[in-house]
Short mmCIF file of C-alpha atoms in Angstrom, two decimals:
data_model
loop_
_atom_site.label_atom_id
_atom_site.label_comp_id
_atom_site.label_asym_id
_atom_site.label_seq_id
_atom_site.Cartn_x
_atom_site.Cartn_y
_atom_site.Cartn_z
CA MET Y 13 26.72 -45.46 -26.32
CA LYS Y 14 29.07 -42.78 -25.05
CA GLN Y 15 27.79 -39.86 -23.01
CA LEU Y 16 28.64 -36.17 -23.28
CA LEU Y 17 27.08 -34.60 -20.21
CA ILE Y 18 26.58 -30.83 -19.93
CA LEU Y 19 25.72 -29.31 -16.55
CA GLY Y 20 23.84 -26.03 -16.87
CA ALA Y 21 21.58 -24.86 -19.71
CA GLY Y 22 22.44 -21.17 -19.50
CA THR Y 23 24.29 -19.28 -22.21
CA ALA Y 24 27.42 -21.46 -22.30
CA GLY Y 25 25.76 -24.86 -21.80
CA THR Y 26 23.08 -24.23 -24.40
CA MET Y 27 25.68 -23.10 -26.93
CA MET Y 28 27.74 -26.23 -26.34
CA ALA Y 29 24.73 -28.49 -26.89
CA ASN Y 30 24.09 -26.72 -30.19
CA HIS Y 31 27.73 -26.88 -31.26
CA MET Y 32 28.29 -30.52 -30.39
CA ARG Y 33 25.11 -32.26 -31.54
CA PRO Y 34 25.78 -31.95 -35.29
CA LYS Y 35 29.45 -32.86 -34.79
CA LEU Y 36 29.00 -36.13 -32.89
CA ASP Y 37 27.59 -39.29 -34.46
CA LYS Y 38 24.14 -39.91 -32.98
CA LYS Y 39 24.72 -43.64 -33.03
CA GLU Y 40 27.84 -43.26 -30.97
CA TRP Y 41 27.27 -40.29 -28.68
CA GLN Y 42 24.38 -39.37 -26.48
CA ILE Y 43 24.32 -35.73 -25.34
CA THR Y 44 22.52 -34.83 -22.13
CA ILE Y 45 22.08 -31.35 -20.65
CA VAL Y 46 20.89 -30.87 -17.08
CA ASP Y 47 19.37 -27.75 -15.56
CA GLN Y 48 16.69 -27.62 -12.91
CA TYR Y 49 15.18 -24.35 -14.13
CA LYS Y 50 12.70 -24.09 -16.99
CA THR Y 51 13.33 -20.47 -17.91
CA HIS Y 52 16.28 -19.17 -19.90
CA TYR Y 53 16.95 -15.53 -19.05
CA TYR Y 54 18.64 -12.99 -21.29
CA GLN Y 55 20.82 -11.72 -18.47
CA PRO Y 56 22.08 -8.53 -20.16
CA GLY Y 57 18.42 -7.49 -20.14
CA PHE Y 58 18.47 -7.27 -16.34
CA LEU Y 59 20.31 -3.98 -16.83
CA PHE Y 60 17.41 -2.54 -18.85
CA LEU Y 61 14.44 -4.00 -17.00
CA PRO Y 62 14.69 -1.62 -14.00
CA PHE Y 63 14.46 1.40 -16.32
CA ASP Y 64 11.43 0.13 -18.26
CA ILE Y 65 13.54 -0.16 -21.41
CA TYR Y 66 12.77 -3.87 -21.66
CA THR Y 67 9.67 -5.72 -20.55
CA GLU Y 68 9.61 -9.00 -18.63
CA ASP Y 69 8.80 -10.96 -21.80
CA GLN Y 70 11.85 -9.64 -23.61
CA VAL Y 71 14.31 -11.13 -21.14
CA LYS Y 72 12.96 -14.66 -20.67
CA LYS Y 73 11.94 -17.61 -22.76
CA ALA Y 74 11.41 -21.31 -22.18
CA GLY Y 75 14.86 -22.96 -22.11
CA LYS Y 76 13.55 -25.97 -24.02
CA LYS Y 77 13.21 -23.89 -27.18
CA PHE Y 78 16.97 -23.58 -27.49
CA ILE Y 79 18.02 -27.18 -26.85
CA PRO Y 80 18.54 -28.93 -30.20
CA LYS Y 81 16.79 -32.12 -31.25
CA GLY Y 82 18.72 -35.20 -30.32
CA VAL Y 83 19.87 -33.74 -27.00
CA SER Y 84 18.27 -35.08 -23.86
CA TYR Y 85 17.17 -32.19 -21.61
CA VAL Y 86 16.87 -33.23 -17.99
CA GLN Y 87 15.21 -30.74 -15.63
CA LYS Y 88 16.43 -31.93 -12.27
CA LYS Y 89 18.54 -30.61 -9.44
CA ILE Y 90 22.19 -31.65 -9.57
CA GLU Y 91 23.36 -33.01 -6.23
CA GLN Y 92 27.03 -33.79 -6.78
CA ILE Y 93 29.74 -34.49 -9.34
CA PHE Y 94 31.97 -37.52 -8.68
CA PRO Y 95 34.80 -36.74 -11.11
CA LYS Y 96 36.89 -39.78 -10.19
CA GLU Y 97 33.96 -42.08 -10.90
CA ASN Y 98 32.80 -40.24 -14.04
CA LYS Y 99 29.30 -39.80 -12.71
CA VAL Y 100 26.90 -37.08 -11.63
CA LYS Y 101 24.20 -37.60 -9.06
CA LEU Y 102 20.92 -35.82 -9.71
CA GLU Y 103 18.04 -35.59 -7.24
CA ASP Y 104 16.74 -39.06 -8.13
CA GLN Y 105 19.09 -40.57 -10.68
CA THR Y 106 22.75 -40.93 -11.54
CA ILE Y 107 24.24 -40.24 -14.97
CA ASN Y 108 27.57 -41.75 -16.04
CA TYR Y 109 29.59 -39.78 -18.52
CA ASP Y 110 32.60 -40.07 -20.78
CA ILE Y 111 33.07 -36.30 -21.05
CA LEU Y 112 31.70 -33.68 -18.69
CA ILE Y 113 31.19 -29.99 -19.48
CA ILE Y 114 30.63 -27.77 -16.45
CA ALA Y 115 28.61 -24.69 -17.40
CA THR Y 116 26.95 -23.92 -14.09
CA GLY Y 117 27.66 -20.19 -14.17
CA SER Y 118 27.98 -17.77 -11.28
CA LYS Y 119 25.40 -16.41 -8.89
CA ILE Y 120 25.11 -13.58 -6.43
CA ALA Y 121 25.86 -14.41 -2.81
CA PRO Y 122 24.47 -11.47 -0.79
CA GLU Y 123 24.76 -13.54 2.41
CA GLU Y 124 28.55 -13.06 2.20
CA VAL Y 125 28.17 -9.49 3.50
CA GLU Y 126 26.55 -8.95 6.87
CA GLY Y 127 23.19 -7.22 6.62
CA MET Y 128 23.03 -7.18 2.84
CA LYS Y 129 20.26 -9.73 2.55
CA GLY Y 130 18.65 -8.22 5.62
CA ALA Y 131 15.30 -6.70 6.53
CA ASN Y 132 15.45 -4.22 3.65
CA TRP Y 133 16.39 -6.67 0.89
CA HIS Y 134 14.31 -5.76 -2.16
CA LYS Y 135 12.76 -2.90 -0.14
CA ASN Y 136 15.51 -0.28 -0.38
CA VAL Y 137 18.46 -2.63 -0.94
CA PHE Y 138 18.38 -4.23 -4.39
CA ASP Y 139 20.44 -6.38 -6.69
CA PHE Y 140 19.88 -6.29 -10.43
CA TYR Y 141 21.73 -9.53 -11.22
CA THR Y 142 18.64 -11.70 -10.79
CA TYR Y 143 15.31 -11.50 -12.56
CA GLU Y 144 13.55 -11.05 -9.23
CA GLY Y 145 15.91 -8.30 -8.09
CA SER Y 146 15.78 -6.44 -11.37
CA LEU Y 147 11.98 -6.57 -11.47
CA ALA Y 148 11.62 -5.48 -7.83
CA LEU Y 149 13.95 -2.58 -8.56
CA ARG Y 150 11.87 -1.54 -11.57
CA ASN Y 151 8.79 -1.36 -9.38
CA LYS Y 152 10.69 0.63 -6.78
CA LEU Y 153 12.05 3.10 -9.35
CA ARG Y 154 8.59 3.69 -10.80
CA THR Y 155 7.54 5.31 -7.51
CA PHE Y 156 10.92 6.62 -6.31
CA LYS Y 157 10.56 10.26 -5.30
CA GLY Y 158 14.26 11.04 -5.16
CA GLY Y 159 17.02 11.05 -2.59
CA LYS Y 160 20.43 9.41 -2.30
CA MET Y 161 20.90 6.55 -4.72
CA VAL Y 162 24.07 4.51 -4.27
CA VAL Y 163 25.25 2.01 -6.87
CA HIS Y 164 27.81 -0.35 -5.43
CA PHE Y 165 29.67 -3.58 -6.09
CA THR Y 166 31.19 -5.75 -3.42
CA GLU Y 167 34.32 -7.34 -4.86
CA MET Y 168 35.82 -8.70 -8.07
CA PRO Y 169 35.28 -10.92 -9.96
CA ILE Y 170 31.71 -10.14 -10.92
CA LYS Y 171 29.70 -11.12 -13.95
CA CYS Y 172 29.86 -8.35 -16.55
CA PRO Y 173 32.29 -6.16 -14.56
CA VAL Y 174 31.13 -3.01 -16.26
CA ALA Y 175 27.41 -3.46 -15.48
CA PRO Y 176 27.46 -1.39 -12.24
CA LEU Y 177 28.86 1.58 -14.17
CA GLU Y 178 26.33 1.12 -16.95
CA PHE Y 179 23.62 1.02 -14.32
CA VAL Y 180 24.63 4.36 -12.86
CA PHE Y 181 24.84 5.94 -16.34
CA LEU Y 182 21.39 4.64 -17.25
CA ALA Y 183 20.01 5.84 -13.91
CA ASP Y 184 21.23 9.36 -14.74
CA SER Y 185 19.42 9.19 -18.10
CA TYR Y 186 16.29 7.71 -16.55
CA PHE Y 187 15.93 10.41 -13.92
CA ASN Y 188 16.70 13.10 -16.50
CA LYS Y 189 13.92 11.83 -18.73
CA LYS Y 190 11.55 11.80 -15.79
CA GLY Y 191 12.47 15.41 -15.07
CA MET Y 192 13.69 14.59 -11.57
CA ARG Y 193 17.47 14.32 -11.93
CA ASP Y 194 17.90 17.31 -9.58
CA LYS Y 195 16.12 15.34 -6.87
CA VAL Y 196 18.49 12.37 -7.08
CA ASP Y 197 22.00 12.32 -5.65
CA LEU Y 198 23.91 9.61 -7.54
CA THR Y 199 27.01 7.95 -6.05
CA PHE Y 200 29.08 5.08 -7.45
CA VAL Y 201 30.93 3.06 -4.82
CA THR Y 202 33.72 0.67 -5.89
CA PRO Y 203 36.20 -1.57 -4.05
CA LEU Y 204 38.78 -0.75 -6.74
CA GLY Y 205 41.07 2.26 -7.02
CA GLY Y 206 38.78 4.10 -9.43
CA ALA Y 207 35.59 3.86 -11.48
CA PHE Y 208 37.91 3.02 -14.37
CA THR Y 209 41.00 0.93 -13.70
CA LYS Y 210 42.75 0.58 -17.06
CA PRO Y 211 44.93 3.48 -18.24
CA LYS Y 212 43.37 3.97 -21.71
CA ALA Y 213 39.79 3.70 -20.44
CA THR Y 214 40.54 6.06 -17.54
CA ALA Y 215 41.95 8.65 -19.92
CA SER Y 216 39.09 8.30 -22.43
CA LEU Y 217 36.10 7.92 -20.17
CA SER Y 218 36.59 9.74 -16.88
CA TYR Y 219 34.65 12.71 -18.33
CA LEU Y 220 31.46 10.62 -18.25
CA LEU Y 221 31.18 10.71 -14.47
CA LYS Y 222 31.86 14.43 -14.30
CA GLU Y 223 29.47 15.23 -17.12
CA LYS Y 224 26.69 13.25 -15.46
CA ASN Y 225 27.42 14.61 -11.98
CA ILE Y 226 28.02 11.17 -10.47
CA LYS Y 227 30.05 11.08 -7.27
CA VAL Y 228 32.61 8.30 -6.91
CA VAL Y 229 33.81 6.61 -3.72
CA THR Y 230 36.84 4.36 -4.31
CA ASP Y 231 38.71 1.65 -2.36
CA PHE Y 232 35.52 0.87 -0.47
CA ALA Y 233 35.69 -2.68 0.89
CA ILE Y 234 32.24 -3.19 2.34
CA GLU Y 235 32.07 -4.66 5.83
CA HIS Y 236 28.34 -4.52 6.44
CA VAL Y 237 25.03 -2.98 5.46
CA ASP Y 238 23.41 -1.07 8.30
CA ASN Y 239 19.68 -1.50 7.76
CA ASP Y 240 18.77 0.89 10.61
CA LYS Y 241 20.88 3.83 9.51
CA ASN Y 242 20.62 3.01 5.77
CA GLN Y 243 24.37 3.04 5.37
CA ILE Y 244 27.03 0.84 3.87
CA VAL Y 245 30.12 0.71 6.04
CA ASP Y 246 33.62 -0.39 5.02
CA TYR Y 247 36.53 -1.90 6.96
CA ALA Y 248 38.08 1.52 7.48
CA ASP Y 249 34.79 2.56 9.16
CA ARG Y 250 33.82 4.83 6.29
CA ALA Y 251 30.05 5.07 5.87
CA VAL Y 252 28.02 5.99 2.80
CA ASP Y 253 24.37 6.97 3.33
CA TYR Y 254 21.66 5.88 0.95
CA ASP Y 255 17.94 6.06 0.50
CA LEU Y 256 18.16 3.50 -2.25
CA LEU Y 257 21.05 1.03 -2.51
CA VAL Y 258 21.65 -0.89 -5.72
CA THR Y 259 24.37 -3.38 -5.01
CA VAL Y 260 26.17 -6.17 -6.79
CA PRO Y 261 26.87 -8.77 -4.11
CA THR Y 262 29.84 -11.13 -4.16
CA ASN Y 263 29.59 -13.43 -7.18
CA MET Y 264 30.26 -17.12 -6.64
CA GLY Y 265 30.18 -20.31 -8.63
CA ASP Y 266 27.35 -22.75 -8.01
CA LYS Y 267 27.17 -24.48 -4.62
CA LEU Y 268 27.29 -27.75 -6.57
CA ILE Y 269 30.98 -27.04 -7.22
CA GLU Y 270 31.62 -26.68 -3.49
CA ARG Y 271 29.65 -29.86 -2.72
CA SER Y 272 31.76 -31.70 -5.29
CA GLY Y 273 35.05 -30.31 -3.93
CA MET Y 274 36.03 -28.98 -7.35
CA GLY Y 275 36.29 -25.21 -6.85
CA ASP Y 276 38.41 -22.42 -5.41
CA ASP Y 277 37.35 -20.16 -2.51
CA LEU Y 278 34.65 -18.63 -4.69
CA ASN Y 279 33.50 -22.01 -6.11
CA PHE Y 280 34.99 -21.33 -9.52
CA VAL Y 281 36.61 -24.34 -11.19
CA PRO Y 282 40.38 -24.13 -11.85
CA THR Y 283 40.57 -24.22 -15.64
CA HIS Y 284 43.34 -24.05 -18.23
CA HIS Y 285 43.24 -20.48 -19.59
CA ASN Y 286 43.71 -21.48 -23.21
CA THR Y 287 42.28 -25.01 -23.63
CA LEU Y 288 39.36 -24.78 -21.14
CA GLN Y 289 40.15 -28.24 -19.80
CA SER Y 290 39.82 -28.60 -16.04
CA LEU Y 291 43.25 -28.45 -14.38
CA ASP Y 292 42.51 -31.47 -12.22
CA ILE Y 293 40.57 -33.97 -14.33
CA GLU Y 294 41.29 -34.78 -17.96
CA ASN Y 295 37.73 -35.52 -19.12
CA VAL Y 296 36.18 -32.49 -17.44
CA PHE Y 297 35.92 -29.22 -19.36
CA VAL Y 298 34.67 -25.90 -18.05
CA ILE Y 299 33.11 -22.95 -19.87
CA GLY Y 300 31.58 -19.54 -19.19
CA ASP Y 301 31.19 -17.99 -15.76
CA ALA Y 302 31.93 -21.29 -13.98
CA THR Y 303 35.67 -21.15 -14.79
CA ASN Y 304 38.33 -19.32 -12.82
CA VAL Y 305 40.03 -17.98 -15.95
CA PRO Y 306 40.91 -14.29 -15.69
CA ALA Y 307 38.60 -13.27 -18.55
CA SER Y 308 35.44 -11.24 -18.03
CA LYS Y 309 32.41 -13.25 -17.03
CA ALA Y 310 30.24 -12.37 -20.01
CA GLY Y 311 28.15 -13.98 -22.72
CA SER Y 312 30.50 -12.90 -25.48
CA VAL Y 313 33.36 -14.62 -23.69
CA ALA Y 314 31.33 -17.83 -23.41
CA HIS Y 315 30.57 -17.53 -27.13
CA PHE Y 316 34.25 -17.31 -28.09
CA GLN Y 317 35.15 -20.03 -25.61
CA ALA Y 318 32.49 -22.31 -27.09
CA GLU Y 319 34.16 -22.26 -30.49
CA THR Y 320 37.53 -23.26 -29.04
CA LEU Y 321 35.99 -25.81 -26.69
CA THR Y 322 34.08 -27.48 -29.53
CA ASP Y 323 37.33 -28.01 -31.45
CA ASN Y 324 39.08 -29.21 -28.32
CA LEU Y 325 36.39 -31.75 -27.44
CA LEU Y 326 36.72 -33.25 -30.92
CA LEU Y 327 40.52 -33.33 -30.56
CA TYR Y 328 40.17 -34.94 -27.13
CA ILE Y 329 37.83 -37.61 -28.52
CA ASP Y 330 40.38 -38.35 -31.25
CA GLY Y 331 43.16 -38.60 -28.67
CA LYS Y 332 45.00 -35.60 -30.13
CA PRO Y 333 46.62 -32.71 -28.23
CA LEU Y 334 44.31 -29.82 -27.37
CA LYS Y 335 44.66 -26.37 -28.95
CA GLU Y 336 45.86 -23.68 -26.56
CA GLU Y 337 43.76 -21.21 -28.43
CA PHE Y 338 41.42 -19.22 -26.20
CA ASP Y 339 42.90 -15.76 -25.57
CA GLY Y 340 40.38 -14.26 -23.14
CA HIS Y 341 38.61 -12.45 -25.96
CA ALA Y 342 35.64 -10.33 -24.84
CA ASN Y 343 33.51 -7.99 -26.91
CA CYS Y 344 31.03 -5.88 -25.00
CA PHE Y 345 28.77 -2.93 -25.56
CA ILE Y 346 28.68 -0.53 -22.63
CA GLU Y 347 25.66 1.69 -22.21
CA THR Y 348 26.56 5.25 -21.28
CA GLY Y 349 23.02 6.65 -21.22
CA ASN Y 350 21.21 9.13 -23.51
CA ASN Y 351 20.92 6.43 -26.19
CA LYS Y 352 24.66 6.11 -26.56
CA ALA Y 353 27.05 3.27 -25.90
CA LEU Y 354 30.69 2.30 -26.10
CA LEU Y 355 32.13 -0.87 -27.55
CA ILE Y 356 35.15 -2.61 -26.08
CA ASP Y 357 37.10 -5.51 -27.60
CA PHE Y 358 39.93 -6.96 -25.54
CA ASN Y 359 41.58 -10.14 -24.24
CA TYR Y 360 43.81 -11.47 -21.44
CA THR Y 361 46.69 -9.17 -22.34
CA GLN Y 362 45.30 -6.36 -24.52
CA GLU Y 363 43.42 -3.65 -22.63
CA PRO Y 364 40.47 -1.92 -24.35
CA VAL Y 365 41.66 0.83 -26.71
CA LYS Y 366 40.15 3.25 -29.21
CA GLY Y 367 39.68 2.36 -32.85
CA ASN Y 368 37.19 0.99 -35.37
CA PHE Y 369 35.37 -2.32 -35.29
CA PRO Y 370 35.20 -4.80 -36.94
CA PHE Y 371 36.80 -3.19 -40.02
CA SER Y 372 39.98 -1.16 -39.71
CA GLY Y 373 39.48 2.44 -40.83
CA ILE Y 374 35.79 1.84 -41.54
CA GLY Y 375 34.07 0.63 -38.41
CA PRO Y 376 31.15 1.11 -38.51
CA LEU Y 377 31.37 0.67 -34.74
CA LYS Y 378 33.72 2.78 -32.67
CA LEU Y 379 35.83 1.32 -29.88
CA LEU Y 380 35.99 3.01 -26.49
CA THR Y 381 34.09 6.02 -27.88
CA GLU Y 382 30.45 6.91 -27.28
CA SER Y 383 28.16 6.61 -30.27
CA ILE Y 384 24.49 6.14 -31.05
CA LEU Y 385 25.30 3.26 -33.40
CA ASN Y 386 26.95 1.38 -30.54
CA HIS Y 387 23.73 1.76 -28.56
CA TRP Y 388 21.73 0.29 -31.46
CA GLY Y 389 24.29 -2.51 -31.49
CA LYS Y 390 23.60 -3.24 -27.86
CA LEU Y 391 19.85 -3.31 -28.43
CA ALA Y 392 20.25 -5.47 -31.56
CA PHE Y 393 22.30 -7.85 -29.52
CA ARG Y 394 19.20 -9.19 -27.80
CA TRP Y 395 17.97 -10.51 -31.15
CA ILE Y 396 21.43 -11.86 -31.96
CA TYR Y 397 21.51 -13.61 -28.59
CA TRP Y 398 18.21 -15.47 -29.00
CA HIS Y 399 18.58 -16.21 -32.70
CA MET Y 400 22.32 -16.70 -33.28
CA LEU Y 401 24.44 -16.88 -30.16
CA LEU Y 402 22.51 -19.60 -28.32
CA LYS Y 403 22.34 -21.65 -31.50
CA GLY Y 404 26.12 -21.53 -31.79
CA ILE Y 405 26.12 -19.50 -35.00
CA ALA Y 406 29.31 -17.46 -35.42
CA ILE Y 407 28.89 -13.67 -35.40
CA PRO Y 408 29.88 -12.40 -38.88
CA PHE Y 409 33.31 -10.70 -39.01
CA VAL Y 410 34.02 -11.30 -35.33
CA SER Y 411 36.54 -14.08 -34.82
CA ARG Y 412 37.03 -16.18 -31.71
CA ASN Y 413 40.49 -14.72 -31.14
CA MET Y 414 40.84 -10.98 -30.70
CA SER Y 415 42.13 -9.12 -33.74
CA LEU Y 416 44.47 -6.13 -33.51
CA LYS Y 417 43.08 -4.72 -36.76
CA GLY Y 418 41.48 -1.30 -36.35
CA LYS Y 419 42.82 -0.83 -32.84
CA ASN Y 420 44.86 2.27 -31.98
CA ILE Y 421 47.72 0.76 -30.04
CA MET I 27 57.29 2.54 -19.36
CA GLU I 28 60.72 2.36 -17.76
CA ALA I 29 61.51 3.48 -14.25
CA VAL I 30 64.46 3.16 -11.90
CA LEU I 31 63.67 1.64 -8.52
CA ALA I 32 66.39 0.87 -5.97
CA GLY I 33 68.91 1.43 -8.75
CA ILE I 34 67.31 -1.19 -11.00
CA ASN I 35 65.70 -0.52 -14.38
CA VAL I 36 62.16 -1.88 -14.27
CA MET I 37 59.04 -1.72 -16.44
CA VAL I 38 56.02 -0.14 -14.77
CA SER I 39 52.46 0.72 -15.79
CA GLU I 40 51.33 4.33 -15.96
CA ASP I 41 50.19 4.12 -12.35
CA GLY I 42 53.45 2.67 -11.10
CA TYR I 43 52.76 -1.09 -10.90
CA LEU I 44 55.49 -3.46 -12.08
CA THR I 45 54.45 -5.10 -15.33
CA ASP I 46 56.97 -7.96 -15.05
CA PHE I 47 57.08 -9.72 -11.71
CA SER I 48 60.49 -11.24 -12.49
CA GLN I 49 61.96 -7.73 -12.02
CA TRP I 50 60.75 -7.63 -8.43
CA ASN I 51 62.98 -8.06 -5.41
CA LYS I 52 62.80 -6.88 -1.80
CA GLU I 53 64.78 -3.73 -2.52
CA VAL I 54 62.37 -2.76 -5.30
CA GLY I 55 59.46 -3.51 -2.95
CA THR I 56 61.01 -1.38 -0.22
CA GLU I 57 61.44 1.53 -2.63
CA ILE I 58 57.81 1.33 -3.82
CA ALA I 59 56.68 1.18 -0.18
CA LYS I 60 58.78 4.25 0.61
CA ASN I 61 57.08 6.15 -2.21
CA GLU I 62 53.75 5.16 -0.67
CA GLY I 63 54.92 6.43 2.73
CA ILE I 64 55.27 2.95 4.26
CA LYS I 65 58.26 1.66 6.22
CA MET I 66 58.38 -2.10 5.75
CA THR I 67 58.52 -4.43 8.76
CA ASP I 68 58.65 -8.24 9.02
CA ARG I 69 54.89 -8.25 9.33
CA HIS I 70 54.55 -6.25 6.10
CA TRP I 71 56.76 -8.77 4.30
CA GLU I 72 54.72 -11.72 5.56
CA VAL I 73 51.63 -10.18 4.02
CA ILE I 74 53.46 -9.37 0.79
CA ALA I 75 54.67 -12.98 0.52
CA TRP I 76 51.12 -14.23 1.02
CA ILE I 77 49.80 -11.90 -1.69
CA GLN I 78 52.46 -13.11 -4.10
CA GLU I 79 51.53 -16.73 -3.38
CA GLN I 80 47.85 -16.02 -4.02
CA VAL I 81 48.58 -14.37 -7.33
CA LYS I 82 50.88 -17.22 -8.36
CA ALA I 83 48.09 -19.69 -7.56
CA GLU I 84 45.67 -17.56 -9.65
CA LYS I 85 43.43 -16.90 -6.69
CA PRO I 86 41.47 -13.65 -6.87
CA LEU I 87 42.62 -11.10 -4.31
CA SER I 88 39.91 -9.49 -2.27
CA ILE I 89 39.35 -8.10 1.18
CA ARG I 90 37.05 -11.07 1.82
CA GLY I 91 39.89 -13.42 0.87
CA ILE I 92 42.12 -11.68 3.43
CA LYS I 93 39.47 -12.25 6.08
CA LYS I 94 39.37 -15.96 5.30
CA SER I 95 43.14 -16.29 4.91
CA GLY I 96 44.01 -16.63 8.58
CA VAL I 97 47.16 -14.61 7.81
CA LEU I 98 45.85 -11.36 9.24
CA ASP I 99 42.59 -9.65 10.04
CA ILE I 100 41.31 -6.80 7.98
CA LYS I 101 41.79 -4.09 10.59
CA GLU I 102 45.49 -4.98 10.70
CA PHE I 103 45.63 -5.01 6.90
CA TYR I 104 44.35 -1.43 6.88
CA LYS I 105 46.84 -0.45 9.57
CA LEU I 106 49.77 -1.90 7.64
CA PHE I 107 48.76 -0.45 4.27
CA PRO I 108 46.64 2.65 4.88
CA GLY I 109 44.61 4.19 2.06
CA GLY I 110 43.53 1.26 -0.05
CA PRO I 111 45.27 -1.77 1.41
CA LEU I 112 44.83 -4.02 -1.63
CA LYS I 113 45.83 -1.30 -4.04
CA VAL I 114 48.94 -0.41 -2.02
CA SER I 115 50.05 -3.93 -1.03
CA THR I 116 49.79 -5.29 -4.58
CA LYS I 117 51.95 -2.43 -5.77
CA ILE I 118 54.65 -3.24 -3.21
CA ALA I 119 54.33 -6.96 -4.03
CA GLY I 120 55.06 -6.26 -7.68
CA VAL I 121 51.83 -7.88 -8.91
CA HIS I 122 48.90 -6.49 -10.89
CA LYS I 123 46.52 -4.22 -9.08
CA PRO I 124 42.94 -5.48 -8.63
CA LYS I 125 41.16 -4.24 -11.72
CA SER I 126 38.06 -4.36 -13.84
CA CYS I 127 37.72 -4.74 -17.61
CA ILE I 128 37.93 -1.02 -18.36
#
């Protein structure tokens, strides 16, 4: 029996198990997926949980539900990958493999910044990239009386790069609805040169910050969090005061990657941009947030990657050349508050532009333009995630490679 | 769009970053630096060379990466490229600026 071993049962790993099981002969191939955690989280929901838009139950389900029959689901801690020996050591067993898929994702690493995970962590310094952080923040916001709220991210790359902006837009809406917007001073702090960094998006969207009265601090490379003064301080000794800090810490690949000596400085695995094969080892493939490819770390990206990777695994098994197909395609709804959202569709080389999606001239969704329908799309996406995406079902009319149709270029 | 830097026709983005690294040379870099109010020294060029290597090796550029690089400390980085050191140094190096998805 040959072994296809998948590490990580998050979005990407679960999709790969669902894609591959029907395609590989059960008499010939065993498929095993390993993840120590029992719960599968709908991570985009962490953006909504703090604002009481989603409940706890809407963002988590038992992971087991989504692993197909005929796939062995092992809930154990992964100690180390030995790529030269084609084996993976778990806490109390070793699994040999013929093909390995690394889908171990990325995690926040607040300990990378001095003071961030300090005395005030989850008291007035919060992340919203974990279930625990997002929930603690919800409880804080329910009783927040107003003051200076700072939304900040540490450095790129981060999972869902646009989430910090969405958070600040939703915060504006949330406080408006509560009738206390005038009591909250909202500031967005970014290490980049602006809240928007691509020319078309900057031109189309800069009004949002002005309209919502959100202050922006740019080029802010955080050096430490001062838990006594309630300030974040950067390397140029600039300080920003807060009463409530919502921060996105440095994002890093799993520590397993570091232990196995397979990652870059941030524990992301060097991966071929277009085939998703590891650059170092032929029978190791990488998908989703765990790769170092310069695509956004997002579920939609993992979804498009999964389609290419499925084809490439079958080609690899047949001893044929891999397709250099993946183009960095991402398709993301961006909440802008007040029940509106944007949609962006882009890839490695094409920046987000205006237009209609998925049908040229028709839409019904609008690219890079606020609309209520886009917001419904984002909310509907939760259902699509649980019922289609994880199961590896293609999204109708949205192809794995980005299409130029309907885009104003 | 097209621009002329150090007498050479180059392609730049709307915010003045080279879009094709093969069009970069030291003279072009010097001219961009001049426009940013920076007079290049050997130390500047060492940092620029390091940035270009990082980008070539597909390593993400960040202030944290600079700290770990051993090439220079962050205070010096700010002194060499005041304003937003990553933003300014990548421009002079002829590589993409650090950016997000929108």
